[in-house]
Short mmCIF file of C-alpha atoms and ligand atoms in Angstrom, two decimals:
data_model
loop_
_atom_site.label_atom_id
_atom_site.label_comp_id
_atom_site.label_asym_id
_atom_site.label_seq_id
_atom_site.Cartn_x
_atom_site.Cartn_y
_atom_site.Cartn_z
CA MET A 208 19.94 20.72 -21.82
CA SER A 209 19.89 19.03 -25.26
CA ILE A 210 21.18 15.75 -24.28
CA LEU A 211 18.42 15.60 -21.64
CA ASN A 212 15.89 15.71 -24.41
CA ASN A 213 17.24 12.63 -26.14
CA THR A 214 15.50 9.53 -24.85
CA ARG A 215 18.31 7.10 -25.76
CA GLU A 216 20.95 9.23 -24.30
CA LEU A 217 18.99 9.55 -20.96
CA GLN A 218 18.61 5.80 -20.88
CA ARG A 219 22.31 5.33 -21.47
CA ILE A 220 23.20 7.69 -18.53
CA ASP A 221 20.56 5.98 -16.42
CA ALA A 222 22.04 2.54 -17.02
CA ALA A 223 25.56 3.91 -16.37
CA HIS A 224 24.88 5.42 -13.00
CA HIS A 225 21.38 4.64 -11.49
CA LEU A 226 20.77 1.42 -9.53
CA HIS A 227 16.99 1.17 -9.37
CA PRO A 228 14.90 -0.33 -6.55
CA PHE A 229 13.24 -3.70 -7.01
CA THR A 230 14.90 -4.02 -10.37
CA ASN A 231 17.13 -6.59 -12.09
CA THR A 232 19.60 -3.90 -13.47
CA ARG A 233 21.22 -6.27 -16.01
CA GLU A 234 17.80 -6.92 -17.64
CA LEU A 235 16.80 -3.31 -17.40
CA ASN A 236 19.97 -2.01 -18.95
CA GLY A 237 19.56 -4.48 -21.84
CA ARG A 238 16.12 -2.88 -22.46
CA GLY A 239 16.41 0.76 -21.37
CA ALA A 240 14.16 2.37 -18.66
CA ARG A 241 10.95 4.08 -19.61
CA ILE A 242 11.32 7.80 -18.94
CA ILE A 243 8.38 9.67 -17.50
CA THR A 244 8.67 13.46 -18.03
CA SER A 245 5.46 15.08 -16.77
CA ALA A 246 1.93 14.34 -15.56
CA LYS A 247 -1.36 15.96 -15.03
CA GLY A 248 -4.42 14.52 -13.31
CA VAL A 249 -4.56 10.79 -14.03
CA TYR A 250 -2.37 10.90 -17.18
CA LEU A 251 1.52 10.65 -17.52
CA ASN A 252 3.61 11.74 -20.37
CA ASP A 253 6.82 9.87 -21.44
CA ALA A 254 9.91 10.96 -23.25
CA ASP A 255 8.73 9.44 -26.42
CA GLY A 256 5.61 11.59 -26.44
CA ASN A 257 3.09 8.94 -25.19
CA ARG A 258 0.20 9.72 -22.93
CA ILE A 259 -0.48 7.04 -20.45
CA LEU A 260 -3.32 6.58 -17.96
CA ASP A 261 -1.68 6.12 -14.55
CA GLY A 262 -3.70 3.22 -13.23
CA MET A 263 -1.31 2.91 -10.27
CA SER A 264 -1.20 6.46 -8.85
CA GLY A 265 2.44 6.54 -9.24
CA LEU A 266 3.22 3.79 -6.79
CA TRP A 267 -0.13 3.58 -4.94
CA CYS A 268 0.33 7.15 -3.69
CA VAL A 269 -0.79 9.99 -5.92
CA ASN A 270 -4.30 9.87 -4.62
CA VAL A 271 -5.46 13.41 -5.51
CA GLY A 272 -3.84 13.25 -9.02
CA HIS A 273 -0.74 14.68 -10.51
CA GLY A 274 0.32 18.37 -10.80
CA ARG A 275 -2.02 19.91 -8.26
CA LYS A 276 -1.02 23.44 -7.92
CA GLU A 277 -2.60 23.80 -4.45
CA ILE A 278 0.02 21.34 -2.96
CA VAL A 279 2.87 22.77 -4.95
CA SER A 280 2.20 26.30 -3.66
CA ALA A 281 1.50 25.13 -0.14
CA VAL A 282 4.96 23.44 -0.05
CA ALA A 283 6.64 26.36 -1.76
CA ASN A 284 5.00 28.88 0.74
CA GLN A 285 6.07 26.68 3.71
CA MET A 286 9.69 26.57 2.46
CA GLU A 287 9.85 30.25 2.15
CA GLN A 288 8.62 30.57 5.73
CA LEU A 289 10.55 27.75 7.33
CA THR A 290 12.45 25.19 5.31
CA PHE A 291 13.43 22.90 8.17
CA TYR A 292 13.39 22.67 11.80
CA ASN A 293 13.48 19.52 13.94
CA THR A 294 10.92 18.23 16.29
CA PHE A 295 13.28 16.60 18.71
CA PHE A 296 14.54 18.74 21.59
CA ASN A 297 11.39 20.52 22.96
CA THR A 298 10.75 22.22 19.76
CA THR A 299 7.87 22.10 17.21
CA HIS A 300 6.52 24.19 14.41
CA PRO A 301 3.16 25.29 13.09
CA PRO A 302 2.65 22.87 10.14
CA VAL A 303 3.41 19.76 12.23
CA ILE A 304 0.95 20.98 14.81
CA GLU A 305 -1.65 21.66 12.23
CA LEU A 306 -1.23 18.30 10.64
CA SER A 307 -1.33 16.41 13.91
CA ARG A 308 -4.69 18.09 14.70
CA LEU A 309 -6.09 17.36 11.19
CA LEU A 310 -5.08 13.69 11.47
CA SER A 311 -6.80 13.33 14.75
CA GLU A 312 -10.01 14.57 12.89
CA VAL A 313 -9.76 12.17 9.91
CA THR A 314 -8.64 9.01 11.67
CA PRO A 315 -10.97 6.73 13.72
CA PRO A 316 -11.78 8.08 17.23
CA GLN A 317 -9.14 6.08 19.10
CA PHE A 318 -6.31 7.98 17.41
CA ASN A 319 -5.30 11.29 18.73
CA TYR A 320 -1.49 10.99 18.78
CA PHE A 321 0.81 10.91 15.71
CA HIS A 322 4.56 10.12 15.34
CA PHE A 323 6.13 11.28 12.15
CA THR A 324 8.55 9.43 9.85
CA GLY A 325 10.02 9.51 6.42
CA SER A 326 8.21 6.51 4.88
CA GLY A 327 5.98 3.40 5.36
CA SER A 328 9.04 1.25 6.07
CA ASP A 329 10.27 3.68 8.81
CA SER A 330 6.75 3.78 10.33
CA ASN A 331 6.72 -0.01 10.69
CA ASP A 332 10.09 -0.10 12.30
CA THR A 333 8.86 2.63 14.77
CA ILE A 334 5.82 0.55 15.61
CA PHE A 335 8.03 -2.53 16.20
CA ARG A 336 10.00 -0.56 18.89
CA MET A 337 6.97 1.31 20.31
CA ALA A 338 4.95 -1.80 20.74
CA ARG A 339 7.61 -3.72 22.49
CA TYR A 340 8.29 -0.70 24.72
CA TYR A 341 4.60 -0.45 25.56
CA TRP A 342 4.67 -4.03 26.85
CA GLU A 343 7.74 -3.46 28.89
CA LEU A 344 5.98 -0.48 30.50
CA GLU A 345 3.07 -2.66 31.17
CA GLY A 346 5.28 -5.01 32.97
CA LYS A 347 4.99 -7.74 30.36
CA PRO A 348 8.31 -7.70 28.58
CA GLU A 349 7.77 -11.29 27.44
CA LYS A 350 5.08 -10.03 25.02
CA SER A 351 7.57 -9.41 22.16
CA ILE A 352 6.63 -11.55 19.25
CA PHE A 353 4.90 -10.19 16.07
CA ILE A 354 2.46 -11.97 13.79
CA SER A 355 2.26 -11.07 10.16
CA ARG A 356 1.21 -12.92 6.99
CA ARG A 357 2.62 -14.67 3.96
CA GLY A 358 2.20 -12.43 0.91
CA ALA A 359 2.17 -9.20 2.97
CA TYR A 360 4.15 -6.23 2.01
CA HIS A 361 5.26 -3.87 4.81
CA GLY A 362 8.40 -2.14 3.37
CA SER A 363 12.07 -2.78 2.78
CA THR A 364 13.95 -1.90 6.01
CA VAL A 365 15.10 -4.83 8.15
CA VAL A 366 12.00 -4.97 10.30
CA ALA A 367 9.60 -4.00 7.60
CA ALA A 368 10.94 -6.62 5.20
CA SER A 369 10.78 -9.22 8.04
CA PHE A 370 7.10 -8.34 8.65
CA GLY A 371 6.65 -8.90 5.00
CA GLY A 372 5.82 -12.32 3.69
CA PHE A 373 7.95 -12.66 0.60
CA ASN A 374 10.65 -15.46 0.39
CA SER A 375 12.33 -13.53 -2.33
CA MET A 376 12.96 -10.56 0.17
CA HIS A 377 13.93 -12.74 3.09
CA LYS A 378 16.60 -14.59 1.04
CA GLN A 379 18.60 -11.30 0.73
CA GLY A 380 20.13 -10.16 3.97
CA GLY A 381 19.31 -13.08 6.15
CA LEU A 382 15.70 -12.27 7.08
CA PRO A 383 13.25 -12.44 8.79
CA ILE A 384 14.76 -11.35 12.12
CA ASP A 385 13.84 -13.40 15.22
CA GLY A 386 10.47 -12.96 16.74
CA ILE A 387 8.26 -12.59 13.71
CA TYR A 388 5.87 -15.43 12.59
CA HIS A 389 3.89 -15.56 9.39
CA ALA A 390 0.22 -16.68 9.28
CA PRO A 391 -1.29 -17.84 6.04
CA SER A 392 -2.54 -15.50 3.33
CA PRO A 393 -6.41 -15.04 2.90
CA ASP A 394 -5.83 -15.36 -0.88
CA TRP A 395 -9.12 -17.28 -1.91
CA TRP A 396 -8.13 -17.56 -5.59
CA SER A 397 -4.91 -19.35 -4.92
CA ASN A 398 -5.67 -21.28 -1.73
CA GLY A 399 -9.44 -21.47 -1.32
CA GLY A 400 -10.08 -24.70 -3.24
CA ASP A 401 -13.69 -25.85 -3.08
CA LEU A 402 -14.64 -23.56 -0.06
CA SER A 403 -16.75 -20.55 -0.59
CA PRO A 404 -14.90 -17.24 0.10
CA GLU A 405 -16.74 -16.96 3.36
CA GLU A 406 -15.85 -20.26 4.53
CA PHE A 407 -12.20 -19.86 3.48
CA GLY A 408 -12.05 -16.52 5.35
CA ARG A 409 -13.25 -18.29 8.52
CA LYS A 410 -10.75 -21.05 8.03
CA VAL A 411 -7.68 -18.80 7.51
CA ALA A 412 -8.72 -16.71 10.53
CA ALA A 413 -8.96 -19.84 12.67
CA GLN A 414 -5.56 -20.99 11.42
CA THR A 415 -4.11 -17.61 12.36
CA LEU A 416 -5.63 -17.81 15.92
CA ALA A 417 -4.28 -21.40 16.18
CA LEU A 418 -0.80 -20.15 15.22
CA ILE A 419 -1.12 -17.45 17.90
CA ASP A 420 -2.31 -20.06 20.56
CA GLY A 421 0.49 -22.49 19.67
CA ILE A 422 3.11 -19.68 20.34
CA GLY A 423 1.19 -18.41 23.41
CA ALA A 424 -0.65 -15.20 23.34
CA HIS A 425 1.28 -14.13 26.59
CA ARG A 426 4.38 -13.94 24.29
CA ILE A 427 2.82 -11.92 21.51
CA ALA A 428 3.15 -8.09 21.28
CA ALA A 429 1.01 -7.48 18.15
CA MET A 430 -0.21 -8.54 14.84
CA ILE A 431 0.23 -6.45 11.64
CA GLY A 432 -1.81 -6.67 8.46
CA GLU A 433 -2.89 -4.59 5.42
CA PRO A 434 -6.75 -4.35 5.31
CA ILE A 435 -6.33 -5.35 1.68
CA MET A 436 -2.89 -6.72 0.58
CA GLY A 437 -1.51 -4.30 -1.97
CA ALA A 438 1.87 -5.24 -3.48
CA GLY A 439 1.01 -8.95 -2.81
CA GLY A 440 -1.51 -8.65 -5.66
CA VAL A 441 -4.50 -6.80 -4.25
CA ILE A 442 -5.71 -9.74 -2.13
CA ILE A 443 -9.14 -8.56 -0.84
CA PRO A 444 -9.86 -10.88 1.98
CA PRO A 445 -13.25 -12.57 2.41
CA LYS A 446 -15.67 -10.42 4.55
CA THR A 447 -15.47 -13.07 7.39
CA TYR A 448 -11.78 -12.86 7.83
CA TRP A 449 -10.78 -9.61 9.62
CA PRO A 450 -13.62 -9.32 12.12
CA ILE A 451 -12.68 -12.96 13.50
CA ILE A 452 -9.08 -12.07 13.70
CA ALA A 453 -9.74 -8.67 15.33
CA GLN A 454 -12.05 -10.17 17.92
CA GLY A 455 -9.44 -12.96 18.60
CA LEU A 456 -6.71 -10.52 19.20
CA LYS A 457 -8.92 -8.47 21.51
CA GLU A 458 -9.69 -11.46 23.59
CA ARG A 459 -6.01 -12.43 23.76
CA ASP A 460 -4.78 -8.86 24.58
CA ILE A 461 -2.65 -8.67 21.50
CA LEU A 462 -2.23 -5.24 19.87
CA PHE A 463 -3.48 -4.92 16.31
CA ILE A 464 -1.49 -2.88 13.66
CA SER A 465 -3.35 -1.82 10.51
CA ASP A 466 -0.85 -1.06 7.83
CA GLU A 467 -2.80 1.70 6.00
CA VAL A 468 -0.01 2.80 3.68
CA ILE A 469 -2.07 1.91 0.63
CA CYS A 470 -5.59 1.51 2.09
CA GLY A 471 -5.48 4.67 4.02
CA PHE A 472 -6.61 8.11 2.86
CA GLY A 473 -9.66 7.18 0.82
CA ARG A 474 -8.37 4.17 -1.21
CA THR A 475 -11.32 1.82 -0.14
CA GLY A 476 -14.07 4.49 -0.09
CA GLN A 477 -13.47 5.06 3.65
CA TRP A 478 -10.73 7.39 5.08
CA PHE A 479 -9.03 4.24 6.35
CA GLY A 480 -9.04 0.49 5.43
CA CYS A 481 -9.72 -0.65 8.96
CA GLU A 482 -13.10 1.27 8.79
CA PHE A 483 -13.93 -0.56 5.66
CA MET A 484 -13.07 -3.91 7.32
CA GLY A 485 -14.75 -3.09 10.58
CA THR A 486 -11.76 -3.33 12.87
CA GLU A 487 -10.47 -1.05 15.55
CA PRO A 488 -6.61 -1.13 15.48
CA ASP A 489 -4.15 0.11 18.17
CA PHE A 490 -1.71 1.45 15.64
CA MET A 491 -2.01 2.51 11.98
CA THR A 492 1.01 2.66 9.61
CA MET A 493 0.70 5.68 7.23
CA ALA A 494 2.62 6.93 4.20
CA LYS A 495 1.98 7.24 0.49
CA GLY A 496 -1.44 8.91 0.28
CA ILE A 497 -0.68 10.98 3.45
CA THR A 498 1.05 13.56 1.06
CA SER A 499 -0.38 12.06 -2.08
CA GLY A 500 3.22 11.38 -2.96
CA TYR A 501 4.26 15.01 -3.49
CA VAL A 502 6.78 15.01 -0.75
CA PRO A 503 8.06 11.79 1.12
CA MET A 504 6.48 11.32 4.54
CA GLY A 505 5.23 8.56 6.83
CA ALA A 506 3.41 8.60 10.18
CA VAL A 507 2.44 6.29 12.87
CA ALA A 508 -1.07 6.77 14.44
CA VAL A 509 -0.90 5.73 18.12
CA SER A 510 -4.13 4.85 19.89
CA ASP A 511 -5.02 6.53 23.17
CA ARG A 512 -4.55 3.14 24.95
CA VAL A 513 -0.87 2.96 23.87
CA ALA A 514 -0.12 6.71 24.02
CA LYS A 515 -1.46 6.98 27.58
CA VAL A 516 0.98 4.38 28.79
CA LEU A 517 3.96 5.83 26.85
CA ILE A 518 3.19 9.34 28.34
CA GLU A 519 2.27 8.31 31.86
CA LYS A 520 4.77 5.58 32.52
CA GLY A 521 7.46 5.98 29.86
CA ASP A 522 10.74 7.74 29.78
CA GLU A 523 12.18 9.41 26.77
CA PHE A 524 11.27 7.20 23.71
CA THR A 525 14.76 6.97 22.16
CA HIS A 526 13.63 6.99 18.60
CA GLY A 527 13.18 9.59 15.76
CA TYR A 528 14.21 10.60 12.38
CA THR A 529 15.91 13.95 11.36
CA TYR A 530 12.93 14.50 9.06
CA SER A 531 10.23 13.45 11.45
CA GLY A 532 7.48 16.06 10.75
CA HIS A 533 9.41 17.92 8.02
CA PRO A 534 7.74 21.32 7.48
CA ALA A 535 7.48 20.82 3.67
CA ALA A 536 6.07 17.33 4.06
CA CYS A 537 3.56 18.51 6.64
CA ALA A 538 2.50 21.33 4.26
CA ALA A 539 1.97 18.80 1.52
CA SER A 540 -0.13 16.62 3.71
CA ILE A 541 -2.36 19.47 5.01
CA ALA A 542 -2.98 20.50 1.49
CA THR A 543 -3.69 16.92 0.40
CA ILE A 544 -6.26 16.41 3.21
CA GLY A 545 -7.66 19.90 2.32
CA ILE A 546 -8.38 18.67 -1.31
CA MET A 547 -9.74 15.38 -0.22
CA ARG A 548 -12.26 17.18 2.11
CA SER A 549 -13.15 20.04 -0.38
CA GLU A 550 -13.57 17.68 -3.31
CA LYS A 551 -15.27 14.98 -1.14
CA LEU A 552 -12.99 12.42 -2.63
CA VAL A 553 -13.76 9.71 -0.12
CA GLU A 554 -17.46 9.99 -1.04
CA HIS A 555 -16.53 10.17 -4.69
CA VAL A 556 -14.78 6.88 -4.46
CA ARG A 557 -17.49 5.19 -2.14
CA GLU A 558 -20.60 6.37 -3.91
CA ASP A 559 -19.69 7.39 -7.52
CA VAL A 560 -16.56 6.33 -9.34
CA GLY A 561 -15.81 3.31 -7.17
CA PRO A 562 -19.05 1.37 -7.83
CA TYR A 563 -18.95 2.63 -11.44
CA LEU A 564 -15.59 1.25 -12.14
CA LYS A 565 -16.23 -1.89 -10.21
CA GLU A 566 -19.23 -2.81 -12.35
CA LYS A 567 -17.21 -2.57 -15.53
CA TRP A 568 -14.00 -3.92 -14.06
CA LEU A 569 -15.78 -7.30 -12.73
CA THR A 570 -16.87 -7.98 -16.35
CA LEU A 571 -13.22 -8.59 -17.25
CA ALA A 572 -13.78 -11.86 -15.58
CA ASP A 573 -16.02 -12.96 -18.55
CA HIS A 574 -12.87 -13.22 -20.63
CA PRO A 575 -11.72 -16.83 -21.17
CA MET A 576 -8.28 -16.13 -19.79
CA VAL A 577 -9.37 -14.20 -16.73
CA GLY A 578 -10.10 -16.24 -13.56
CA GLU A 579 -11.32 -13.61 -11.24
CA ALA A 580 -11.68 -9.81 -11.21
CA VAL A 581 -12.01 -8.04 -7.77
CA MET A 582 -12.36 -4.39 -6.78
CA GLU A 583 -13.20 -2.35 -3.65
CA GLY A 584 -13.15 1.45 -3.74
CA LEU A 585 -10.44 2.22 -6.25
CA ILE A 586 -8.13 -0.84 -5.72
CA GLY A 587 -8.52 -3.90 -7.91
CA ALA A 588 -7.01 -6.77 -9.72
CA PHE A 589 -7.66 -9.47 -12.19
CA GLN A 590 -6.13 -13.00 -12.43
CA PHE A 591 -4.91 -14.76 -15.62
CA THR A 592 -5.58 -18.38 -15.77
CA SER A 593 -4.91 -21.12 -18.27
CA ASN A 594 -7.96 -23.01 -17.28
CA LYS A 595 -10.81 -21.23 -15.45
CA SER A 596 -12.57 -24.09 -13.88
CA ALA A 597 -9.45 -25.63 -12.52
CA ARG A 598 -8.01 -22.14 -11.47
CA ALA A 599 -4.84 -23.18 -13.10
CA GLY A 600 -1.77 -20.81 -13.34
CA PHE A 601 0.82 -20.53 -16.05
CA PRO A 602 4.49 -21.64 -15.84
CA GLU A 603 6.57 -18.79 -14.52
CA ALA A 604 8.83 -18.87 -17.61
CA ALA A 605 5.64 -18.05 -19.81
CA LYS A 606 5.89 -14.51 -18.26
CA ILE A 607 2.22 -13.95 -18.73
CA GLY A 608 2.00 -10.97 -16.19
CA PHE A 609 5.09 -9.34 -17.65
CA THR A 610 3.76 -9.62 -21.20
CA ALA A 611 0.48 -8.10 -20.16
CA ARG A 612 2.22 -5.24 -18.36
CA GLU A 613 4.24 -4.44 -21.57
CA HIS A 614 1.01 -4.54 -23.64
CA SER A 615 -0.61 -2.33 -21.17
CA PHE A 616 2.14 0.36 -21.29
CA GLN A 617 2.11 0.19 -25.19
CA ASN A 618 -1.65 0.72 -25.09
CA GLY A 619 -1.52 3.72 -22.82
CA LEU A 620 -2.30 2.25 -19.37
CA VAL A 621 -0.04 1.64 -16.37
CA MET A 622 -1.07 -1.67 -14.68
CA ARG A 623 1.25 -3.49 -12.42
CA ALA A 624 1.84 -7.34 -12.72
CA VAL A 625 2.20 -9.34 -9.53
CA GLY A 626 2.94 -12.85 -10.98
CA ASP A 627 0.01 -13.40 -13.38
CA ARG A 628 -2.27 -10.97 -11.57
CA MET A 629 -2.75 -7.50 -12.86
CA VAL A 630 -3.41 -4.78 -10.26
CA ILE A 631 -4.66 -1.15 -10.41
CA ALA A 632 -5.09 1.66 -7.96
CA PRO A 633 -5.85 4.76 -9.98
CA PRO A 634 -6.03 8.28 -8.51
CA LEU A 635 -9.13 8.99 -6.40
CA THR A 636 -9.95 11.81 -8.69
CA LEU A 637 -10.70 9.43 -11.53
CA THR A 638 -13.84 10.57 -13.54
CA ARG A 639 -16.41 8.15 -15.06
CA ALA A 640 -14.96 8.86 -18.58
CA GLU A 641 -11.49 8.06 -17.39
CA ALA A 642 -12.76 4.90 -15.73
CA ASP A 643 -14.31 3.96 -19.23
CA ASP A 644 -10.83 4.63 -20.73
CA LEU A 645 -9.17 2.46 -18.12
CA VAL A 646 -11.42 -0.60 -18.57
CA GLU A 647 -11.40 -0.31 -22.40
CA LYS A 648 -7.64 -0.40 -22.36
CA ALA A 649 -7.47 -3.21 -19.80
CA ALA A 650 -9.81 -5.30 -21.98
CA ARG A 651 -7.54 -4.66 -24.95
CA VAL A 652 -4.58 -5.93 -22.86
CA THR A 653 -6.43 -9.20 -21.94
CA ASP A 654 -7.18 -9.81 -25.71
CA LEU A 655 -3.48 -9.23 -26.72
CA THR A 656 -2.30 -11.37 -23.79
CA TYR A 657 -4.82 -14.07 -24.73
CA ALA A 658 -3.61 -14.01 -28.41
CA TYR A 659 0.03 -14.36 -27.10
CA ALA A 660 -0.91 -17.28 -24.82
CA LYS A 661 -2.75 -19.19 -27.47
CA LYS A 662 0.06 -18.71 -29.95
CA GLN A 663 2.59 -20.10 -27.36
CA GLY A 664 0.22 -23.06 -26.76
CA LEU A 665 -0.35 -22.10 -23.14
CA MET A 666 -4.06 -22.34 -22.86
CA ALA A 667 -5.54 -25.59 -21.59
C1 PLP B 834 4.67 0.81 0.17
C2 PLP B 834 4.26 0.16 1.37
C3 PLP B 834 5.01 0.20 2.61
C4 PLP B 834 6.40 0.72 2.66
O1 PLP B 834 6.39 2.14 2.45
P1 PLP B 834 7.78 2.93 1.91
O2 PLP B 834 7.27 4.41 1.97
O3 PLP B 834 7.95 2.42 0.52
O4 PLP B 834 8.78 2.58 2.88
C5 PLP B 834 4.61 -0.40 3.79
N1 PLP B 834 3.39 -1.00 3.76
C6 PLP B 834 2.62 -1.02 2.70
C7 PLP B 834 1.26 -1.76 2.85
C8 PLP B 834 3.06 -0.59 1.46
O5 PLP B 834 2.33 -0.68 0.40
#
């Protein structure tokens, strides 16, 4: 075990044998990966003995905080009882039954059916096939096109990356696949110009419906969107945006998919982000918070409208994953939902720590280098700018976001950088004292990054 206690040696072995996701391996290996060894609540410990506030809930997933014994023992007990059995051929098992029932309770009323997967990406691939199959069963096979958005993140499999709106991902692997169109992003900071956020929201919603009408609603199966874009930089759309789009989709008989992988399970202060935005989707993509990240799992919530057609008119739906409804993952999810209910975490986010953190977080925008700061529930961002009134960015080579992320780690806070936008999504168990710690550290990071930018002559 002794070499495994040596940080440099661990980094050497990691560099020699581990190809990381979303990572330039050459750059990483030059620097050495940061090694996280343990975690409790909202704090991480690394191999060099540092204690770091996990402002990202792992990767937007550890909603109930790290190291919860209730989940660990629920998973262990389940694995002693039944480690694995499949849900394919006329079989089922108690944990997947219990979880399906629980999900029908916590999701909006139109959802009473759930299809289980291994991840958010798998879930979106599942919805792609299920939505097309639905329209075939309805006698409208020409309804096969999907609308997504620039700047959206929906996962990394072929369909999910095609749904996503990142050119950098499309470039690798010849994506997007046919039949997926991207509407503009509701990113007011970058694209809003002189419009108020409300006007801008109406404008982008109208552009989206115009794109749909240009293609022809009779050819469109569904539109997918995150209530709040996560990996795209925590883009919180203006309040006007989603209601107009949701209404427009309804009028045109186009299915609506709410990708709730980040916004679901309490992140916005509602159980699901669509409830926060006031929309009524036909599908929900779920993963991450569904097990609080303790065991991998994804799921698709299927509305009664769609499920009824699949059940009454459909044949076998020839789709599924070996680990669909894995007993250990179901146990982790049941325990997670149990904690969320008994600790009233959704209410805690909506009425207590969410508004408390938001008030402090928004003051970050008083800093000369911060253009805007936004937050809803426990998901937020702030944007660096070289000139506030002109909403000017920095040259990419200046690596402002990257520099801030490094300062953040060194000052004991995990924030993620999306370009020059810093994002956070801390565990929903965050206390007021921990929220104070978070904002204090974020403020120190803005000061350090400002000093760097001034020294480099980057401020206007
Ligand atoms: C992370 C994420 C996904 C993909 O989930 P994986 O479990 O990584 O496949 C899909 N949609 C959104 C909104 C996400 O944030």
